Coordinates of C-alpha atoms in Angstrom, one line a residue:
M1 CA 0.0 0.0 0.0
H2 CA 2.8 2.5 1.0
K3 CA 4.7 1.4 -2.1
N4 CA 1.8 2.2 -4.3
R5 CA 1.3 5.6 -2.6
R6 CA 5.0 6.5 -3.2
K7 CA 4.6 5.5 -6.8
F8 CA 1.5 7.6 -7.2
L9 CA 3.2 10.6 -5.7
K10 CA 6.3 10.1 -7.8
N11 CA 4.1 10.0 -11.0
L12 CA 2.2 13.1 -9.8
S13 CA 5.4 15.0 -9.3
V14 CA 6.6 14.0 -12.8
G15 CA 3.3 15.2 -14.2
V16 CA 3.7 18.6 -12.5
V17 CA 7.2 19.1 -13.7
G18 CA 6.2 18.1 -17.2
S19 CA 3.3 20.5 -17.2
L20 CA 5.6 23.4 -16.1
A21 CA 8.1 22.5 -18.8
F22 CA 5.3 22.5 -21.3
S23 CA 4.0 25.9 -20.2
N24 CA 7.5 27.4 -20.5
Q25 CA 7.8 25.8 -23.9
G26 CA 4.4 27.2 -24.9
W27 CA 5.5 30.7 -23.7
T28 CA 8.6 30.5 -25.9
Q29 CA 6.7 29.2 -28.9
S30 CA 4.1 32.0 -28.6
Y31 CA 6.8 34.7 -28.5
E32 CA 8.7 33.0 -31.3
R33 CA 5.5 33.2 -33.5
L34 CA 5.0 36.8 -32.4
K35 CA 8.6 37.6 -33.1
V36 CA 8.3 36.2 -36.6
V37 CA 5.4 38.6 -37.3
I38 CA 7.2 41.5 -35.7
D39 CA 10.5 40.9 -37.6
D40 CA 8.6 40.7 -40.8
L41 CA 6.8 44.0 -40.1
K42 CA 10.1 45.7 -39.1
L43 CA 11.8 44.4 -42.2
N44 CA 9.2 46.3 -44.2
E45 CA 8.8 49.3 -42.0
A46 CA 9.7 51.7 -44.9
N47 CA 7.0 50.1 -47.0
S48 CA 3.6 51.8 -46.9
S49 CA 2.2 50.0 -50.0
E50 CA -1.3 48.6 -50.1
A51 CA 0.3 45.1 -50.2
Y52 CA 1.9 45.9 -46.9
W53 CA -1.4 46.8 -45.3
E54 CA -3.1 43.8 -46.8
K55 CA -0.4 41.7 -45.0
V56 CA -1.3 43.5 -41.7
S57 CA -5.0 42.8 -42.5
S58 CA -4.3 39.1 -42.9
Q59 CA -3.1 39.0 -39.3
F60 CA -6.6 39.8 -38.0
R61 CA -9.1 36.9 -38.2
F62 CA -12.9 37.5 -38.4
A63 CA -15.9 35.2 -38.7
E64 CA -16.4 33.9 -42.2
G65 CA -18.1 36.6 -44.4
L66 CA -17.8 39.4 -41.8
H67 CA -16.5 42.8 -42.9
Y68 CA -15.7 44.6 -39.7
F69 CA -16.1 48.4 -39.7
N70 CA -17.1 48.6 -36.0
N71 CA -13.8 48.9 -34.3
G72 CA -15.1 52.0 -32.5
S73 CA -17.5 49.8 -30.5
L74 CA -15.1 46.9 -29.8
G75 CA -11.7 46.4 -31.2
A76 CA -10.2 43.4 -32.9
C77 CA -7.2 41.5 -31.6
P78 CA -4.6 40.2 -34.2
T79 CA -3.9 36.5 -34.2
P80 CA -0.4 36.6 -32.7
I81 CA -1.6 38.6 -29.8
R82 CA -4.5 36.2 -29.2
E83 CA -2.0 33.3 -29.2
A84 CA 0.4 35.1 -26.8
T85 CA -2.5 36.0 -24.4
T86 CA -3.7 32.4 -24.5
T87 CA -0.2 31.2 -23.6
F88 CA 0.0 33.6 -20.7
R89 CA -3.4 32.3 -19.4
N90 CA -2.2 28.7 -19.7
T91 CA 1.1 29.5 -18.0
L92 CA -0.8 31.1 -15.1
D93 CA -3.1 28.2 -14.7
D94 CA -0.2 25.8 -14.8
F95 CA 1.3 27.4 -11.7
P96 CA -1.2 29.9 -10.3
S97 CA 0.4 31.1 -7.1
K98 CA 3.8 31.7 -8.8
Y99 CA 2.6 33.9 -11.6
M100 CA -0.2 35.8 -9.8
W101 CA 2.0 36.6 -6.8
G102 CA 5.2 38.0 -8.2
G103 CA 6.3 35.7 -11.0
W104 CA 5.4 38.3 -13.6
D105 CA 6.4 41.5 -11.7
T106 CA 9.2 42.3 -14.2
Q107 CA 6.9 41.8 -17.2
K108 CA 4.2 43.9 -15.7
E109 CA 6.6 46.8 -15.3
E110 CA 7.9 46.3 -18.8
T111 CA 4.3 46.6 -20.1
R112 CA 3.9 49.8 -18.1
K113 CA 7.1 51.2 -19.6
K114 CA 5.9 50.4 -23.1
V115 CA 2.6 52.2 -22.5
A116 CA 4.4 55.2 -21.1
Q117 CA 6.6 55.4 -24.2
L118 CA 3.5 55.3 -26.4
F119 CA 2.2 58.4 -24.6
K120 CA 5.6 60.0 -24.1
V121 CA 5.2 60.2 -20.3
S122 CA 6.8 58.6 -17.3
Q123 CA 6.0 55.1 -16.3
E124 CA 5.2 56.5 -12.9
E125 CA 2.3 58.3 -14.5
I126 CA 0.7 55.1 -15.9
A127 CA -1.7 52.7 -14.1
L128 CA -2.9 49.5 -15.8
I129 CA -6.6 49.2 -15.0
H130 CA -9.6 47.5 -16.7
N131 CA -11.2 50.0 -19.0
T132 CA -12.1 53.6 -19.7
T133 CA -15.2 53.4 -17.5
E134 CA -13.1 52.5 -14.5
G135 CA -10.7 55.3 -15.2
M136 CA -13.6 57.9 -15.3
N137 CA -15.0 56.5 -12.1
L138 CA -11.6 56.7 -10.5
I139 CA -11.4 60.4 -11.4
A140 CA -15.0 61.3 -10.5
Q141 CA -15.0 59.6 -7.1
S142 CA -11.6 61.1 -6.1
M143 CA -12.5 64.8 -6.6
N144 CA -12.9 66.6 -3.3
L145 CA -15.6 69.0 -4.5
D146 CA -18.2 71.0 -2.6
S147 CA -21.9 71.6 -3.3
G148 CA -22.2 74.4 -5.8
D149 CA -18.9 73.6 -7.6
E150 CA -19.2 72.9 -11.3
I151 CA -18.0 70.3 -13.8
I152 CA -18.2 70.9 -17.5
I153 CA -19.2 68.0 -19.7
S154 CA -20.7 67.9 -23.2
D155 CA -23.8 66.5 -24.9
H156 CA -21.6 64.2 -26.9
D157 CA -19.8 62.6 -24.0
H158 CA -20.2 58.8 -23.7
S159 CA -22.8 57.7 -21.1
S160 CA -20.1 55.8 -19.2
A161 CA -18.1 59.0 -18.9
V162 CA -21.1 61.0 -17.6
A163 CA -22.5 58.4 -15.2
P164 CA -19.5 58.6 -12.8
W165 CA -19.8 62.4 -12.4
T166 CA -23.6 62.0 -11.9
V167 CA -23.2 59.4 -9.2
W168 CA -20.1 60.6 -7.4
Q169 CA -20.5 64.4 -7.6
E170 CA -23.9 65.6 -8.9
Q171 CA -25.7 63.7 -6.1
K172 CA -23.8 65.7 -3.5
G173 CA -24.8 69.0 -5.0
V174 CA -22.0 69.6 -7.5
K175 CA -23.4 71.0 -10.8
L176 CA -22.9 69.3 -14.1
V177 CA -22.8 71.9 -16.8
R178 CA -23.7 70.3 -20.1
S179 CA -22.2 72.2 -23.1
T180 CA -23.5 71.7 -26.6
L181 CA -21.0 70.8 -29.3
P182 CA -21.5 71.6 -33.0
I183 CA -21.8 68.6 -35.3
L184 CA -19.6 70.1 -38.0
P185 CA -17.4 72.8 -36.4
K186 CA -15.5 75.0 -38.9
N187 CA -12.3 75.1 -36.8
I188 CA -10.6 74.4 -33.5
E189 CA -11.5 77.8 -32.1
E190 CA -15.2 77.1 -32.4
V191 CA -14.9 74.0 -30.3
V192 CA -12.7 75.7 -27.6
A193 CA -15.2 78.5 -27.4
V194 CA -17.9 76.0 -26.4
Y195 CA -16.1 75.2 -23.2
K196 CA -14.7 78.7 -22.6
N197 CA -18.1 80.2 -22.7
V198 CA -19.5 78.1 -19.9
I199 CA -16.6 78.5 -17.4
T200 CA -17.4 80.3 -14.2
P201 CA -15.5 80.9 -11.0
K202 CA -17.1 77.7 -9.7
T203 CA -15.7 75.5 -12.5
K204 CA -13.3 72.9 -11.1
V205 CA -13.1 70.2 -13.8
I206 CA -13.6 70.0 -17.6
S207 CA -14.4 66.4 -18.7
I208 CA -14.0 65.8 -22.4
C209 CA -13.6 63.1 -25.0
H210 CA -10.6 62.9 -27.2
I211 CA -12.7 61.7 -30.0
V212 CA -16.5 61.5 -29.6
N213 CA -18.2 58.2 -30.3
T214 CA -21.2 59.8 -32.0
N215 CA -19.8 61.3 -35.2
G216 CA -16.1 60.8 -34.8
M217 CA -15.4 64.5 -34.1
M218 CA -11.9 64.9 -32.5
L219 CA -11.7 67.6 -29.9
P220 CA -8.6 69.9 -29.5
V221 CA -7.5 68.5 -26.2
K222 CA -4.3 70.6 -26.0
E223 CA -6.1 73.9 -26.7
I224 CA -8.9 73.2 -24.3
T225 CA -6.4 72.1 -21.6
Q226 CA -4.3 75.3 -22.0
M227 CA -7.5 77.4 -21.6
A228 CA -8.6 75.4 -18.6
H229 CA -5.3 75.5 -16.8
E230 CA -5.2 79.3 -17.3
N231 CA -8.3 79.3 -15.2
G232 CA -7.1 76.8 -12.6
I233 CA -9.3 74.0 -13.9
L234 CA -8.4 70.3 -14.1
V235 CA -8.9 68.4 -17.4
A236 CA -10.0 64.8 -17.6
V237 CA -10.1 63.0 -21.0
D238 CA -12.0 60.0 -22.1
G239 CA -9.4 58.7 -24.6
A240 CA -11.2 55.5 -25.6
Q241 CA -11.5 56.4 -29.2
G242 CA -8.2 58.3 -29.5
A243 CA -5.2 56.3 -28.2
G244 CA -3.8 54.1 -30.9
M245 CA -5.8 55.6 -33.7
V246 CA -3.8 58.8 -33.8
L247 CA -0.5 59.8 -32.2
T248 CA -1.2 60.8 -28.6
D249 CA 1.5 62.9 -26.9
L250 CA 0.1 63.4 -23.5
R251 CA 3.1 65.5 -22.4
D252 CA 2.3 67.9 -25.2
M253 CA -1.5 67.8 -24.6
D254 CA -0.8 68.5 -20.9
C255 CA -4.2 67.2 -19.6
D256 CA -4.3 66.0 -16.0
F257 CA -6.0 62.6 -16.6
Y258 CA -6.4 60.4 -19.7
T259 CA -8.1 57.0 -19.7
V260 CA -8.3 54.3 -22.3
S261 CA -9.8 50.9 -23.1
A262 CA -6.9 49.2 -24.8
H263 CA -9.1 46.7 -26.7
K264 CA -10.2 49.4 -29.2
W265 CA -7.5 51.1 -31.2
L266 CA -4.5 49.4 -29.5
F267 CA -5.9 45.9 -30.4
A268 CA -5.1 44.5 -27.0
P269 CA -7.1 41.8 -25.3
K270 CA -10.5 42.7 -23.8
G271 CA -10.6 43.7 -20.1
I272 CA -7.4 45.8 -19.9
G273 CA -7.2 49.6 -19.8
I274 CA -4.8 52.4 -19.3
F275 CA -5.0 55.3 -16.9
Y276 CA -2.7 58.3 -17.1
A277 CA -2.3 60.8 -14.3
K278 CA 0.1 63.7 -14.6
E279 CA 2.5 63.5 -11.7
S280 CA 1.6 67.0 -10.4
S281 CA -2.1 66.0 -10.4
Q282 CA -1.9 62.5 -8.8
H283 CA -2.5 63.9 -5.3
H284 CA -6.2 64.4 -6.2
L285 CA -6.7 60.7 -6.7
R286 CA -7.9 57.9 -4.4
P287 CA -8.1 54.3 -5.4
L288 CA -11.5 52.7 -6.2
I289 CA -10.4 49.5 -4.5
V290 CA -8.1 49.0 -1.5
A291 CA -6.3 45.9 -0.4
R292 CA -3.1 44.9 1.2
G293 CA -0.4 47.3 0.1
Y294 CA -2.8 50.3 0.2
K295 CA -0.1 52.5 1.7
D296 CA 1.8 52.4 -1.6
S297 CA 2.3 56.0 -2.6
S298 CA 3.0 55.3 -6.2
I299 CA 0.4 55.3 -9.0
R300 CA 0.3 51.5 -8.6
R301 CA -2.1 52.1 -5.7
L302 CA -4.8 52.7 -8.3
E303 CA -4.5 49.2 -9.7
N304 CA -4.2 47.2 -6.5
Y305 CA -6.8 44.5 -7.1
N306 CA -5.1 41.6 -5.4
T307 CA -5.9 38.8 -8.0
R308 CA -6.4 40.3 -11.5
N309 CA -6.3 39.7 -15.2
L310 CA -2.6 39.3 -15.7
P311 CA -2.7 37.4 -19.0
E312 CA -4.6 40.3 -20.5
L313 CA -2.2 42.8 -19.0
L314 CA 0.8 41.0 -20.5
G315 CA -1.3 40.7 -23.7
L316 CA -1.3 44.5 -23.7
G317 CA 2.5 44.4 -23.6
A318 CA 2.5 42.0 -26.6
A319 CA 0.1 44.3 -28.4
M320 CA 2.4 47.2 -27.8
D321 CA 5.3 45.2 -29.3
Y322 CA 3.1 44.5 -32.4
R323 CA 2.1 48.1 -32.7
N324 CA 5.7 49.3 -32.4
A325 CA 6.8 47.0 -35.1
I326 CA 4.4 48.8 -37.5
G327 CA 5.2 52.2 -36.1
G328 CA 2.9 54.7 -34.4
Q329 CA 3.6 57.4 -37.1
K330 CA 2.9 54.9 -39.8
I331 CA -0.4 53.9 -38.2
H332 CA -1.3 57.6 -37.8
E333 CA -0.7 58.3 -41.4
R334 CA -2.5 55.2 -42.6
T335 CA -5.6 56.2 -40.5
Y336 CA -5.7 59.5 -42.4
E337 CA -5.0 57.9 -45.7
L338 CA -8.1 55.7 -45.3
K339 CA -10.2 58.6 -44.1
R340 CA -9.4 60.7 -47.1
Y341 CA -9.8 57.7 -49.5
F342 CA -13.3 57.0 -48.1
R343 CA -14.4 60.6 -48.2
E344 CA -13.1 61.0 -51.8
R345 CA -15.0 57.9 -52.9
V346 CA -18.4 59.1 -51.5
K347 CA -18.2 62.9 -52.1
D348 CA -19.9 62.8 -55.5
N349 CA -22.9 60.8 -54.5
E350 CA -25.6 63.4 -53.6
K351 CA -27.5 60.8 -51.7
L352 CA -24.6 60.2 -49.3
R353 CA -24.0 62.9 -46.7
L354 CA -20.9 62.9 -44.5
K355 CA -21.6 64.1 -41.0
T356 CA -18.1 64.1 -39.6
P357 CA -15.8 67.2 -39.8
E358 CA -13.4 67.1 -42.7
D359 CA -10.6 69.0 -41.1
D360 CA -7.8 66.5 -40.1
R361 CA -7.5 68.3 -36.8
L362 CA -11.1 67.5 -36.1
S363 CA -11.5 63.9 -37.2
A364 CA -9.6 60.8 -38.1
G365 CA -10.4 57.1 -38.4
I366 CA -14.1 57.3 -37.5
Q367 CA -16.5 58.7 -40.2
V368 CA -20.3 58.7 -40.2
V369 CA -22.4 58.9 -43.4
E370 CA -26.1 59.3 -43.9
I371 CA -28.0 57.8 -46.8
L372 CA -30.6 60.5 -47.5
G373 CA -34.2 59.2 -47.4
K374 CA -33.2 56.0 -45.6
E375 CA -33.7 55.2 -41.9
V376 CA -30.3 54.4 -40.4
S377 CA -31.6 51.3 -38.6
D378 CA -32.7 49.9 -42.0
V379 CA -29.3 50.8 -43.6
K380 CA -27.5 49.1 -40.7
N381 CA -29.6 45.9 -41.2
Q382 CA -29.1 45.8 -44.9
L383 CA -25.4 46.3 -44.6
F384 CA -25.1 43.4 -42.3
E385 CA -27.8 41.0 -43.4
N386 CA -27.1 41.3 -47.1
F387 CA -23.4 42.1 -47.2
G388 CA -21.9 41.1 -43.9
I389 CA -20.8 44.6 -43.1
D390 CA -20.9 45.4 -39.4
S391 CA -21.3 49.1 -38.6
R392 CA -22.8 51.2 -35.8
P393 CA -26.1 53.1 -36.4
M394 CA -26.0 56.6 -34.8
T395 CA -29.4 58.2 -34.2
K396 CA -28.7 61.1 -31.8
F397 CA -28.3 64.7 -32.8
G398 CA -30.2 64.1 -36.0
L399 CA -27.3 62.1 -37.4
N400 CA -29.4 59.2 -38.9
A401 CA -26.0 57.8 -40.1
V402 CA -23.9 54.7 -39.9
R403 CA -20.6 55.0 -38.1
L404 CA -17.7 53.4 -39.8
S405 CA -14.3 52.7 -38.2
F406 CA -11.2 52.6 -40.4
A407 CA -8.7 50.5 -38.4
I408 CA -5.4 49.2 -39.8
F409 CA -7.0 45.9 -40.8
I410 CA -9.2 47.8 -43.3
T411 CA -7.8 47.8 -46.8
K412 CA -8.7 50.1 -49.7
K413 CA -10.4 47.1 -51.4
E414 CA -12.6 46.8 -48.4
I415 CA -13.5 50.5 -48.6
D416 CA -14.2 50.1 -52.4
R417 CA -16.6 47.3 -51.6
L418 CA -18.2 49.3 -48.8
V419 CA -18.8 52.3 -51.0
D420 CA -20.3 50.2 -53.8
V421 CA -22.7 48.7 -51.3
L422 CA -23.6 52.2 -49.9
N423 CA -24.2 53.4 -53.4
S424 CA -26.5 50.4 -54.2
I425 CA -28.5 50.9 -51.0
A426 CA -28.8 54.6 -51.8
E427 CA -30.2 53.8 -55.3
S428 CA -32.5 51.1 -54.2

């Protein structure tokens, strides 16, 4: 009996060691595959041909027959990042206590550093959280405001960016001032004036979107921030639709807080987000969750969840490697190339009306278009049911338009097909 027990334990120990060896091998294989993709992209970094972008597109896998123009709602994750994240998850489950409690500390900090480099800020100004909504809650619940103080928001802010201010501040008597943004502003100054005109001595915070999710209008964060700071006002930015789509130099923008869902335009796994707090503004912040280690004075106190989604966090690091292999400037330029290509293709059809500002300072990779005489819900359904095109219908503010996202996996061939379909629906 004892002999059999010893044999059982010996076999069990061999199985454990074998599984650990397998997980390490899986980790290596995953990064080898990712490295092959990255090396190939870097080898062609000077290449901006359509063939290059078709190669990038091939690294994103979608359901058969699906043409995905809805990245503004939920981003796609390229295949090598999916594989890397799956390997991280398997590695964690092969030895949970090791990797959850310190085994990946170095890799976590490497990810933080990569994110900080993306935004051109210090890694001591970056917290790795869950999503934009958490970041907006973190800001809103932290502010030590009094009844009668004012926060400026806009009518185009996402509901998840407004709700935190409503719950944490408005319910204690702080006033939410809702400014009205123009749908098609003529210039930056017109947008800045919207916020400037509602500032009072009671204004403490301006909360804005980098790019609004309604019609893809991009707000001049730097100019609004400069105006706000001249009046002693903090600026919080919902960056869900900005970071990754366009170059985002937070040091230059100078906003106090900026929060991102990394699954959108950074193509990271779902459930991981980024929170930036300028060093001089961090004293305003209190963590949403407290646990052991709550006395940590660094920005890491804002992400102290105990157990957390580490595979997705490291997946963000892998996504940053992937992005860097292409190049942030190159992605930025491609975004605008696709925007201009689409606008040029639809401009001569009198039945198609663009409802996104044309100025490159006021829009980028999200464009909305109305088919005159058609209900947008019907257009959305026709696009998907008849042609497999996924888009987002926008009904607020009289838009009656489909929102189209031009991420880096969208090719000009895809845009040609999209425009042909829009033209056919307009004529039907």
